[in-house]
GROMACS .gro file of N, CA, C and O in nm:
model
  516
    1MET      N    1   9.187   8.518   8.526
    1MET     CA    2   9.362   8.492   8.563
    1MET      C    3   9.316   8.501   8.700
    1MET      O    4   9.354   8.629   8.685
    2ARG      N    5   9.405   8.474   8.804
    2ARG     CA    6   9.395   8.480   8.938
    2ARG      C    7   9.533   8.516   8.974
    2ARG      O    8   9.692   8.534   8.929
    3HIS      N    9   9.545   8.700   9.003
    3HIS     CA   10   9.667   8.749   9.045
    3HIS      C   11   9.708   8.732   9.220
    3HIS      O   12   9.656   8.721   9.255
    4ALA      N   13   9.867   8.705   9.192
    4ALA     CA   14   9.934   8.613   9.313
    4ALA      C   15   9.950   8.769   9.414
    4ALA      O   16  10.002   8.864   9.349
    5PRO      N   17   9.908   8.770   9.559
    5PRO     CA   18   9.908   8.914   9.611
    5PRO      C   19  10.071   8.939   9.654
    5PRO      O   20  10.143   8.795   9.657
    6LEU      N   21  10.120   9.080   9.672
    6LEU     CA   22  10.249   9.056   9.660
    6LEU      C   23  10.246   9.065   9.833
    6LEU      O   24  10.140   9.137   9.913
    7GLU      N   25  10.315   8.976   9.919
    7GLU     CA   26  10.355   8.976  10.044
    7GLU      C   27  10.497   8.996  10.115
    7GLU      O   28  10.578   8.992  10.033
    8ILE      N   29  10.489   9.134  10.201
    8ILE     CA   30  10.666   9.193  10.229
    8ILE      C   31  10.594   9.189  10.405
    8ILE      O   32  10.500   9.287  10.485
    9THR      N   33  10.727   9.149  10.412
    9THR     CA   34  10.757   9.177  10.564
    9THR      C   35  10.906   9.234  10.583
    9THR      O   36  10.978   9.216  10.458
   10ALA      N   37  10.919   9.257  10.707
   10ALA     CA   38  11.076   9.296  10.755
   10ALA      C   39  11.147   9.240  10.854
   10ALA      O   40  11.061   9.244  10.938
   11SER      N   41  11.276   9.276  10.861
   11SER     CA   42  11.329   9.208  11.007
   11SER      C   43  11.484   9.306  10.989
   11SER      O   44  11.524   9.341  10.896
   12ALA      N   45  11.519   9.333  11.122
   12ALA     CA   46  11.640   9.359  11.118
   12ALA      C   47  11.730   9.320  11.137
   12ALA      O   48  11.749   9.162  11.223
   13ASN      N   49  11.881   9.249  11.112
   13ASN     CA   50  11.947   9.160  11.076
   13ASN      C   51  12.119   9.214  11.087
   13ASN      O   52  12.121   9.278  10.979
   14ASP      N   53  12.177   9.237  11.231
   14ASP     CA   54  12.301   9.308  11.220
   14ASP      C   55  12.311   9.454  11.143
   14ASP      O   56  12.458   9.449  11.044
   15GLY      N   57  12.217   9.527  11.149
   15GLY     CA   58  12.248   9.650  11.132
   15GLY      C   59  12.170   9.677  10.960
   15GLY      O   60  12.152   9.747  10.887
   16ARG      N   61  12.101   9.570  10.900
   16ARG     CA   62  12.066   9.585  10.792
   16ARG      C   63  11.914   9.544  10.802
   16ARG      O   64  11.854   9.486  10.904
   17LEU      N   65  11.843   9.637  10.706
   17LEU     CA   66  11.666   9.588  10.696
   17LEU      C   67  11.666   9.480  10.583
   17LEU      O   68  11.702   9.503  10.462
   18VAL      N   69  11.622   9.347  10.642
   18VAL     CA   70  11.609   9.246  10.526
   18VAL      C   71  11.486   9.242  10.527
   18VAL      O   72  11.376   9.206  10.584
   19VAL      N   73  11.416   9.212  10.358
   19VAL     CA   74  11.295   9.279  10.351
   19VAL      C   75  11.251   9.156  10.272
   19VAL      O   76  11.337   9.126  10.132
   20TYR      N   77  11.160   9.097  10.329
   20TYR     CA   78  11.120   8.958  10.287
   20TYR      C   79  11.017   8.946  10.151
   20TYR      O   80  10.937   9.033  10.199
   21VAL      N   81  11.019   8.911  10.051
   21VAL     CA   82  10.898   8.961   9.945
   21VAL      C   83  10.871   8.822   9.853
   21VAL      O   84  10.956   8.758   9.799
   22THR      N   85  10.682   8.827   9.910
   22THR     CA   86  10.690   8.679   9.819
   22THR      C   87  10.567   8.733   9.701
   22THR      O   88  10.488   8.826   9.742
   23GLY      N   89  10.515   8.637   9.612
   23GLY     CA   90  10.421   8.651   9.550
   23GLY      C   91  10.493   8.708   9.369
   23GLY      O   92  10.577   8.720   9.322
   24GLU      N   93  10.384   8.805   9.329
   24GLU     CA   94  10.472   8.868   9.219
   24GLU      C   95  10.450   9.036   9.256
   24GLU      O   96  10.394   9.096   9.264
   25LEU      N   97  10.557   9.026   9.126
   25LEU     CA   98  10.618   9.202   9.149
   25LEU      C   99  10.583   9.230   8.989
   25LEU      O  100  10.595   9.202   8.926
   26ASP      N  101  10.489   9.311   8.965
   26ASP     CA  102  10.484   9.303   8.863
   26ASP      C  103  10.389   9.498   8.827
   26ASP      O  104  10.384   9.531   8.921
   27MET      N  105  10.334   9.526   8.773
   27MET     CA  106  10.242   9.680   8.745
   27MET      C  107  10.158   9.690   8.886
   27MET      O  108  10.169   9.822   8.890
   28ALA      N  109  10.073   9.620   8.875
   28ALA     CA  110   9.984   9.593   9.020
   28ALA      C  111  10.035   9.634   9.149
   28ALA      O  112   9.979   9.677   9.253
   29THR      N  113  10.159   9.576   9.169
   29THR     CA  114  10.236   9.564   9.280
   29THR      C  115  10.371   9.619   9.324
   29THR      O  116  10.434   9.656   9.406
   30ALA      N  117  10.407   9.667   9.192
   30ALA     CA  118  10.578   9.727   9.198
   30ALA      C  119  10.548   9.847   9.284
   30ALA      O  120  10.685   9.902   9.407
   31ASP      N  121  10.468   9.989   9.274
   31ASP     CA  122  10.487  10.055   9.382
   31ASP      C  123  10.484  10.067   9.566
   31ASP      O  124  10.501  10.086   9.623
   32GLN      N  125  10.402   9.902   9.573
   32GLN     CA  126  10.351   9.894   9.677
   32GLN      C  127  10.532   9.843   9.764
   32GLN      O  128  10.546   9.842   9.823
   33LEU      N  129  10.601   9.783   9.677
   33LEU     CA  130  10.726   9.725   9.714
   33LEU      C  131  10.822   9.842   9.732
   33LEU      O  132  10.883   9.899   9.833
   34ARG      N  133  10.831   9.912   9.634
   34ARG     CA  134  10.919  10.059   9.638
   34ARG      C  135  10.865  10.152   9.768
   34ARG      O  136  10.949  10.158   9.802
   35GLY      N  137  10.731  10.173   9.764
   35GLY     CA  138  10.658  10.272   9.896
   35GLY      C  139  10.731  10.188  10.028
   35GLY      O  140  10.742  10.208  10.141
   36TYR      N  141  10.678  10.044  10.033
   36TYR     CA  142  10.753   9.989  10.168
   36TYR      C  143  10.894  10.014  10.224
   36TYR      O  144  10.910  10.054  10.333
   37VAL      N  145  10.962   9.973  10.072
   37VAL     CA  146  11.133   9.999  10.164
   37VAL      C  147  11.136  10.131  10.167
   37VAL      O  148  11.226  10.139  10.281
   38ALA      N  149  11.097  10.238  10.118
   38ALA     CA  150  11.086  10.385  10.101
   38ALA      C  151  11.050  10.438  10.251
   38ALA      O  152  11.142  10.475  10.349
   39GLY      N  153  10.928  10.359  10.305
   39GLY     CA  154  10.894  10.396  10.432
   39GLY      C  155  10.961  10.342  10.578
   39GLY      O  156  10.956  10.381  10.695
   40HIS      N  157  11.011  10.207  10.530
   40HIS     CA  158  11.129  10.165  10.623
   40HIS      C  159  11.217  10.144  10.646
   40HIS      O  160  11.329  10.170  10.711
   41THR      N  161  11.268  10.290  10.574
   41THR     CA  162  11.462  10.336  10.522
   41THR      C  163  11.426  10.442  10.557
   41THR      O  164  11.572  10.551  10.583
   42ALA      N  165  11.348  10.547  10.550
   42ALA     CA  166  11.324  10.722  10.527
   42ALA      C  167  11.379  10.767  10.670
   42ALA      O  168  11.473  10.840  10.650
   43ARG      N  169  11.379  10.687  10.791
   43ARG     CA  170  11.491  10.767  10.893
   43ARG      C  171  11.604  10.729  10.947
   43ARG      O  172  11.687  10.752  11.029
   44LEU      N  173  11.674  10.616  10.798
   44LEU     CA  174  11.780  10.570  10.875
   44LEU      C  175  11.870  10.646  10.767
   44LEU      O  176  11.894  10.705  10.673
   45ARG      N  177  11.994  10.625  10.850
   45ARG     CA  178  12.130  10.687  10.799
   45ARG      C  179  12.216  10.614  10.722
   45ARG      O  180  12.200  10.505  10.778
   46ALA      N  181  12.234  10.587  10.612
   46ALA     CA  182  12.298  10.485  10.490
   46ALA      C  183  12.229  10.364  10.502
   46ALA      O  184  12.278  10.273  10.578
   47PRO      N  185  12.119  10.382  10.455
   47PRO     CA  186  12.062  10.224  10.501
   47PRO      C  187  12.065  10.091  10.419
   47PRO      O  188  12.157  10.123  10.293
   48ARG      N  189  12.130  10.007  10.484
   48ARG     CA  190  12.180   9.873  10.426
   48ARG      C  191  12.039   9.783  10.400
   48ARG      O  192  11.997   9.712  10.506
   49VAL      N  193  11.968   9.741  10.299
   49VAL     CA  194  11.874   9.684  10.228
   49VAL      C  195  11.925   9.528  10.196
   49VAL      O  196  12.016   9.542  10.122
   50VAL      N  197  11.901   9.420  10.236
   50VAL     CA  198  11.860   9.314  10.162
   50VAL      C  199  11.702   9.294  10.142
   50VAL      O  200  11.629   9.233  10.221
   51LEU      N  201  11.683   9.264   9.996
   51LEU     CA  202  11.558   9.262   9.909
   51LEU      C  203  11.568   9.019   9.918
   51LEU      O  204  11.651   9.007   9.858
   52GLU      N  205  11.518   8.968  10.044
   52GLU     CA  206  11.537   8.847   9.989
   52GLU      C  207  11.381   8.824   9.904
   52GLU      O  208  11.332   8.799   9.934
   53LEU      N  209  11.423   8.742   9.769
   53LEU     CA  210  11.301   8.700   9.726
   53LEU      C  211  11.280   8.565   9.647
   53LEU      O  212  11.265   8.563   9.552
   54GLU      N  213  11.343   8.497   9.731
   54GLU     CA  214  11.311   8.317   9.716
   54GLU      C  215  11.188   8.291   9.725
   54GLU      O  216  11.146   8.209   9.604
   55GLY      N  217  11.058   8.388   9.755
   55GLY     CA  218  10.901   8.351   9.724
   55GLY      C  219  10.896   8.456   9.605
   55GLY      O  220  10.785   8.443   9.590
   56LEU      N  221  10.942   8.501   9.522
   56LEU     CA  222  10.940   8.563   9.436
   56LEU      C  223  10.875   8.519   9.324
   56LEU      O  224  10.944   8.475   9.269
   57ALA      N  225  10.766   8.487   9.284
   57ALA     CA  226  10.702   8.394   9.171
   57ALA      C  227  10.743   8.448   9.044
   57ALA      O  228  10.733   8.387   8.935
   58PHE      N  229  10.715   8.648   9.038
   58PHE     CA  230  10.724   8.677   8.896
   58PHE      C  231  10.743   8.777   8.902
   58PHE      O  232  10.734   8.838   9.001
   59CYS      N  233  10.821   8.863   8.828
   59CYS     CA  234  10.881   8.999   8.808
   59CYS      C  235  10.864   9.024   8.667
   59CYS      O  236  10.965   8.973   8.590
   60ASP      N  237  10.813   9.116   8.609
   60ASP     CA  238  10.769   9.182   8.498
   60ASP      C  239  10.851   9.316   8.497
   60ASP      O  240  10.918   9.313   8.606
   61SER      N  241  10.854   9.411   8.373
   61SER     CA  242  10.945   9.495   8.367
   61SER      C  243  10.947   9.552   8.463
   61SER      O  244  10.991   9.700   8.521
   62SER      N  245  10.758   9.622   8.518
   62SER     CA  246  10.740   9.738   8.621
   62SER      C  247  10.790   9.634   8.749
   62SER      O  248  10.851   9.765   8.825
   63GLY      N  249  10.840   9.537   8.758
   63GLY     CA  250  10.911   9.524   8.928
   63GLY      C  251  11.053   9.539   8.854
   63GLY      O  252  11.128   9.521   8.997
   64LEU      N  253  11.057   9.500   8.770
   64LEU     CA  254  11.222   9.580   8.806
   64LEU      C  255  11.241   9.707   8.793
   64LEU      O  256  11.382   9.740   8.850
   65SER      N  257  11.192   9.757   8.728
   65SER     CA  258  11.166   9.936   8.706
   65SER      C  259  11.178   9.920   8.875
   65SER      O  260  11.259  10.041   8.908
   66ALA      N  261  11.106   9.882   8.968
   66ALA     CA  262  11.106   9.934   9.130
   66ALA      C  263  11.179   9.887   9.182
   66ALA      O  264  11.261   9.936   9.264
   67LEU      N  265  11.270   9.779   9.116
   67LEU     CA  266  11.386   9.721   9.225
   67LEU      C  267  11.525   9.824   9.140
   67LEU      O  268  11.583   9.849   9.234
   68ILE      N  269  11.507   9.899   9.037
   68ILE     CA  270  11.623  10.005   9.022
   68ILE      C  271  11.586  10.157   9.093
   68ILE      O  272  11.667  10.198   9.128
   69GLY      N  273  11.434  10.151   9.115
   69GLY     CA  274  11.398  10.287   9.166
   69GLY      C  275  11.441  10.259   9.340
   69GLY      O  276  11.526  10.375   9.410
   70ILE      N  277  11.470  10.151   9.380
   70ILE     CA  278  11.490  10.084   9.505
   70ILE      C  279  11.646  10.138   9.526
   70ILE      O  280  11.710  10.160   9.629
   71TRP      N  281  11.708  10.077   9.439
   71TRP     CA  282  11.825  10.111   9.430
   71TRP      C  283  11.920  10.236   9.436
   71TRP      O  284  11.983  10.323   9.492
   72LYS      N  285  11.822  10.356   9.331
   72LYS     CA  286  11.873  10.433   9.328
   72LYS      C  287  11.844  10.543   9.439
   72LYS      O  288  11.869  10.603   9.448
   73ASP      N  289  11.719  10.536   9.509
   73ASP     CA  290  11.702  10.549   9.626
   73ASP      C  291  11.759  10.576   9.745
   73ASP      O  292  11.802  10.626   9.808
   74LEU      N  293  11.821  10.466   9.761
   74LEU     CA  294  11.878  10.402   9.848
   74LEU      C  295  12.024  10.453   9.858
   74LEU      O  296  12.110  10.488   9.937
   75ARG      N  297  12.132  10.450   9.756
   75ARG     CA  298  12.203  10.505   9.661
   75ARG      C  299  12.255  10.649   9.710
   75ARG      O  300  12.331  10.727   9.759
   76GLU      N  301  12.083  10.715   9.666
   76GLU     CA  302  12.099  10.915   9.700
   76GLU      C  303  12.117  10.882   9.852
   76GLU      O  304  12.179  11.020   9.848
   77ALA      N  305  12.030  10.820   9.910
   77ALA     CA  306  12.071  10.817  10.047
   77ALA      C  307  12.193  10.746  10.126
   77ALA      O  308  12.184  10.755  10.246
   78GLY      N  309  12.275  10.718  10.067
   78GLY     CA  310  12.413  10.695  10.102
   78GLY      C  311  12.405  10.524  10.077
   78GLY      O  312  12.500  10.473  10.209
   79GLY      N  313  12.285  10.460  10.104
   79GLY     CA  314  12.320  10.356  10.138
   79GLY      C  315  12.300  10.235  10.027
   79GLY      O  316  12.369  10.280   9.901
   80THR      N  317  12.302  10.119  10.072
   80THR     CA  318  12.309   9.998   9.948
   80THR      C  319  12.186   9.890   9.992
   80THR      O  320  12.095   9.901  10.047
   81VAL      N  321  12.176   9.848   9.799
   81VAL     CA  322  12.079   9.730   9.839
   81VAL      C  323  12.142   9.579   9.733
   81VAL      O  324  12.199   9.607   9.668
   82VAL      N  325  12.127   9.458   9.811
   82VAL     CA  326  12.161   9.347   9.750
   82VAL      C  327  12.021   9.257   9.768
   82VAL      O  328  11.949   9.268   9.842
   83LEU      N  329  12.026   9.153   9.652
   83LEU     CA  330  11.898   9.100   9.648
   83LEU      C  331  11.954   8.941   9.648
   83LEU      O  332  12.105   8.932   9.673
   84ALA      N  333  11.882   8.897   9.762
   84ALA     CA  334  11.896   8.746   9.839
   84ALA      C  335  11.811   8.676   9.760
   84ALA      O  336  11.724   8.689   9.754
   85ALA      N  337  11.862   8.540   9.675
   85ALA     CA  338  11.802   8.423   9.666
   85ALA      C  339  11.695   8.416   9.527
   85ALA      O  340  11.570   8.415   9.573
   86PRO      N  341  11.728   8.545   9.470
   86PRO     CA  342  11.651   8.518   9.369
   86PRO      C  343  11.644   8.391   9.245
   86PRO      O  344  11.735   8.344   9.239
   87ARG      N  345  11.540   8.390   9.184
   87ARG     CA  346  11.474   8.283   9.130
   87ARG      C  347  11.606   8.306   9.004
   87ARG      O  348  11.662   8.453   8.923
   88PRO      N  349  11.680   8.203   8.948
   88PRO     CA  350  11.738   8.188   8.815
   88PRO      C  351  11.643   8.288   8.695
   88PRO      O  352  11.733   8.324   8.635
   89SER      N  353  11.524   8.302   8.672
   89SER     CA  354  11.473   8.325   8.588
   89SER      C  355  11.505   8.491   8.578
   89SER      O  356  11.555   8.567   8.522
   90LEU      N  357  11.499   8.513   8.711
   90LEU     CA  358  11.492   8.676   8.770
   90LEU      C  359  11.684   8.710   8.718
   90LEU      O  360  11.702   8.807   8.681
   91VAL      N  361  11.759   8.630   8.792
   91VAL     CA  362  11.885   8.667   8.775
   91VAL      C  363  11.944   8.673   8.597
   91VAL      O  364  11.980   8.750   8.583
   92LYS      N  365  11.871   8.604   8.524
   92LYS     CA  366  11.935   8.594   8.372
   92LYS      C  367  11.840   8.722   8.295
   92LYS      O  368  11.966   8.789   8.234
   93ILE      N  369  11.757   8.792   8.322
   93ILE     CA  370  11.671   8.883   8.312
   93ILE      C  371  11.808   9.017   8.352
   93ILE      O  372  11.824   9.104   8.280
   94LEU      N  373  11.830   8.978   8.506
   94LEU     CA  374  11.947   9.135   8.542
   94LEU      C  375  12.047   9.130   8.445
   94LEU      O  376  12.141   9.173   8.432
   95HIS      N  377  12.100   9.009   8.412
   95HIS     CA  378  12.245   8.989   8.359
   95HIS      C  379  12.208   9.067   8.219
   95HIS      O  380  12.273   9.106   8.127
   96ALA      N  381  12.085   8.980   8.145
   96ALA     CA  382  12.067   9.016   7.991
   96ALA      C  383  12.103   9.203   7.955
   96ALA      O  384  12.074   9.240   7.865
   97THR      N  385  12.036   9.223   8.071
   97THR     CA  386  11.989   9.388   8.087
   97THR      C  387  12.098   9.476   8.117
   97THR      O  388  12.090   9.594   8.104
   98GLY      N  389  12.197   9.383   8.209
   98GLY     CA  390  12.259   9.484   8.238
   98GLY      C  391  12.280   9.561   8.362
   98GLY      O  392  12.350   9.590   8.458
   99LEU      N  393  12.177   9.486   8.384
   99LEU     CA  394  12.111   9.531   8.550
   99LEU      C  395  12.210   9.479   8.690
   99LEU      O  396  12.208   9.527   8.785
  100ASP      N  397  12.274   9.363   8.648
  100ASP     CA  398  12.328   9.285   8.790
  100ASP      C  399  12.441   9.380   8.789
  100ASP      O  400  12.556   9.337   8.905
  101THR      N  401  12.503   9.479   8.684
  101THR     CA  402  12.599   9.556   8.786
  101THR      C  403  12.600   9.662   8.847
  101THR      O  404  12.670   9.720   8.935
  102ARG      N  405  12.435   9.696   8.872
  102ARG     CA  406  12.390   9.780   8.977
  102ARG      C  407  12.307   9.675   9.058
  102ARG      O  408  12.352   9.743   9.219
  103LEU      N  409  12.289   9.604   9.084
  103LEU     CA  410  12.159   9.510   9.145
  103LEU      C  411  12.264   9.390   9.198
  103LEU      O  412  12.231   9.276   9.147
  104ARG      N  413  12.339   9.390   9.285
  104ARG     CA  414  12.450   9.278   9.326
  104ARG      C  415  12.315   9.146   9.371
  104ARG      O  416  12.239   9.173   9.428
  105SER      N  417  12.376   9.023   9.320
  105SER     CA  418  12.289   8.923   9.372
  105SER      C  419  12.349   8.792   9.445
  105SER      O  420  12.461   8.801   9.388
  106HIS      N  421  12.262   8.747   9.512
  106HIS     CA  422  12.347   8.609   9.621
  106HIS      C  423  12.266   8.500   9.576
  106HIS      O  424  12.145   8.538   9.610
  107PRO      N  425  12.313   8.399   9.598
  107PRO     CA  426  12.219   8.286   9.628
  107PRO      C  427  12.140   8.228   9.744
  107PRO      O  428  12.046   8.204   9.722
  108THR      N  429  12.199   8.322   9.822
  108THR     CA  430  12.130   8.254   9.953
  108THR      C  431  12.116   8.409  10.057
  108THR      O  432  12.205   8.494  10.044
  109LEU      N  433  12.049   8.370  10.143
  109LEU     CA  434  12.041   8.535  10.232
  109LEU      C  435  12.192   8.552  10.310
  109LEU      O  436  12.207   8.652  10.321
  110ALA      N  437  12.192   8.388  10.344
  110ALA     CA  438  12.368   8.383  10.415
  110ALA      C  439  12.424   8.476  10.350
  110ALA      O  440  12.556   8.526  10.418
  111SER      N  441  12.475   8.442  10.217
  111SER     CA  442  12.575   8.489  10.106
  111SER      C  443  12.548   8.660  10.089
  111SER      O  444  12.629   8.744  10.122
  112ALA      N  445  12.422   8.703  10.104
  112ALA     CA  446  12.386   8.845  10.082
  112ALA      C  447  12.453   8.915  10.159
  112ALA      O  448  12.454   9.034  10.208
  113LEU      N  449  12.387   8.848  10.349
  113LEU     CA  450  12.435   8.951  10.480
  113LEU      C  451  12.521   8.934  10.451
  113LEU      O  452  12.642   9.022  10.566
  114GLN      N  453  12.655   8.864  10.392
  114GLN     CA  454  12.787   8.906  10.407
  114GLN      C  455  12.862   8.965  10.337
  114GLN      O  456  13.010   8.989  10.328
  115ASP      N  457  12.840   9.014  10.221
  115ASP     CA  458  12.847   9.084  10.135
  115ASP      C  459  12.932   9.219  10.164
  115ASP      O  460  12.881   9.284  10.250
  116PRO      N  461  13.041   9.241  10.153
  116PRO     CA  462  13.106   9.344  10.184
  116PRO      C  463  13.080   9.460  10.121
  116PRO      O  464  13.136   9.579  10.142
  117GLN      N  465  13.019   9.444  10.020
  117GLN     CA  466  12.943   9.623   9.950
  117GLN      C  467  12.863   9.653  10.041
  117GLN      O  468  12.853   9.760  10.031
  118GLN      N  469  12.812   9.592  10.140
  118GLN     CA  470  12.700   9.619  10.210
  118GLN      C  471  12.727   9.740  10.348
  118GLN      O  472  12.665   9.767  10.397
  119GLY      N  473  12.911   9.754  10.350
  119GLY     CA  474  12.921   9.903  10.381
  119GLY      C  475  12.952  10.000  10.350
  119GLY      O  476  12.945  10.117  10.389
  120ARG      N  477  12.929  10.001  10.212
  120ARG     CA  478  12.940  10.119  10.141
  120ARG      C  479  12.837  10.118  10.033
  120ARG      O  480  12.826  10.037   9.997
  121PRO      N  481  12.807  10.249   9.981
  121PRO     CA  482  12.731  10.234   9.877
  121PRO      C  483  12.793  10.203   9.782
  121PRO      O  484  12.920  10.176   9.715
  122ASP      N  485  12.631  10.137   9.670
  122ASP     CA  486  12.647  10.034   9.564
  122ASP      C  487  12.733  10.169   9.466
  122ASP      O  488  12.672  10.240   9.436
  123THR      N  489  12.816  10.136   9.389
  123THR     CA  490  12.884  10.215   9.262
  123THR      C  491  12.915  10.125   9.153
  123THR      O  492  12.823  10.147   9.049
  124GLU      N  493  12.922  10.007   9.167
  124GLU     CA  494  12.965   9.909   9.057
  124GLU      C  495  12.924   9.781   9.104
  124GLU      O  496  13.034   9.717   9.170
  125GLY      N  497  12.831   9.717   9.119
  125GLY     CA  498  12.775   9.612   9.170
  125GLY      C  499  12.814   9.506   9.110
  125GLY      O  500  12.889   9.505   8.968
  126SER      N  501  12.771   9.331   9.151
  126SER     CA  502  12.854   9.255   9.080
  126SER      C  503  12.769   9.134   9.122
  126SER      O  504  12.725   9.132   9.283
  127SER      N  505  12.752   9.037   9.029
  127SER     CA  506  12.695   8.899   9.111
  127SER      C  507  12.761   8.794   9.131
  127SER      O  508  12.899   8.796   9.070
  128ASP      N  509  12.725   8.711   9.239
  128ASP     CA  510  12.862   8.635   9.265
  128ASP      C  511  12.782   8.505   9.269
  128ASP      O  512  12.802   8.384   9.278
  129ARG      N  513  12.692   8.470   9.130
  129ARG     CA  514  12.610   8.375   9.069
  129ARG      C  515  12.679   8.336   8.942
  129ARG      O  516  12.703   8.389   8.846
   0.00000   0.00000   0.00000
């Protein structure tokens, strides 16, 4: 079985860090994503991050753990994180596990960038799906 590599890139958008994630987020790549986000937000005060997941083909429990870790890390730093364009299968898992109350998700990058919660730390997220 061939493993799809995780590709991560980022850009700034109106004071937010948009992190584009493609490939598979699993036990082999989860630390890579968490480290990437930590490395790009370490010097920021109250970082606001959008994880753009349209190209994320797969996410297992290790990937979910990485997403939760990113949420916790940013929250502790006074920041926020929202998900943009996650696949329906990931949205379903987030809802079934109750994680959608912490990891806000949006159907598009444009709607994620308009999220009013991006101005203050997540306390009780919600999904607009």
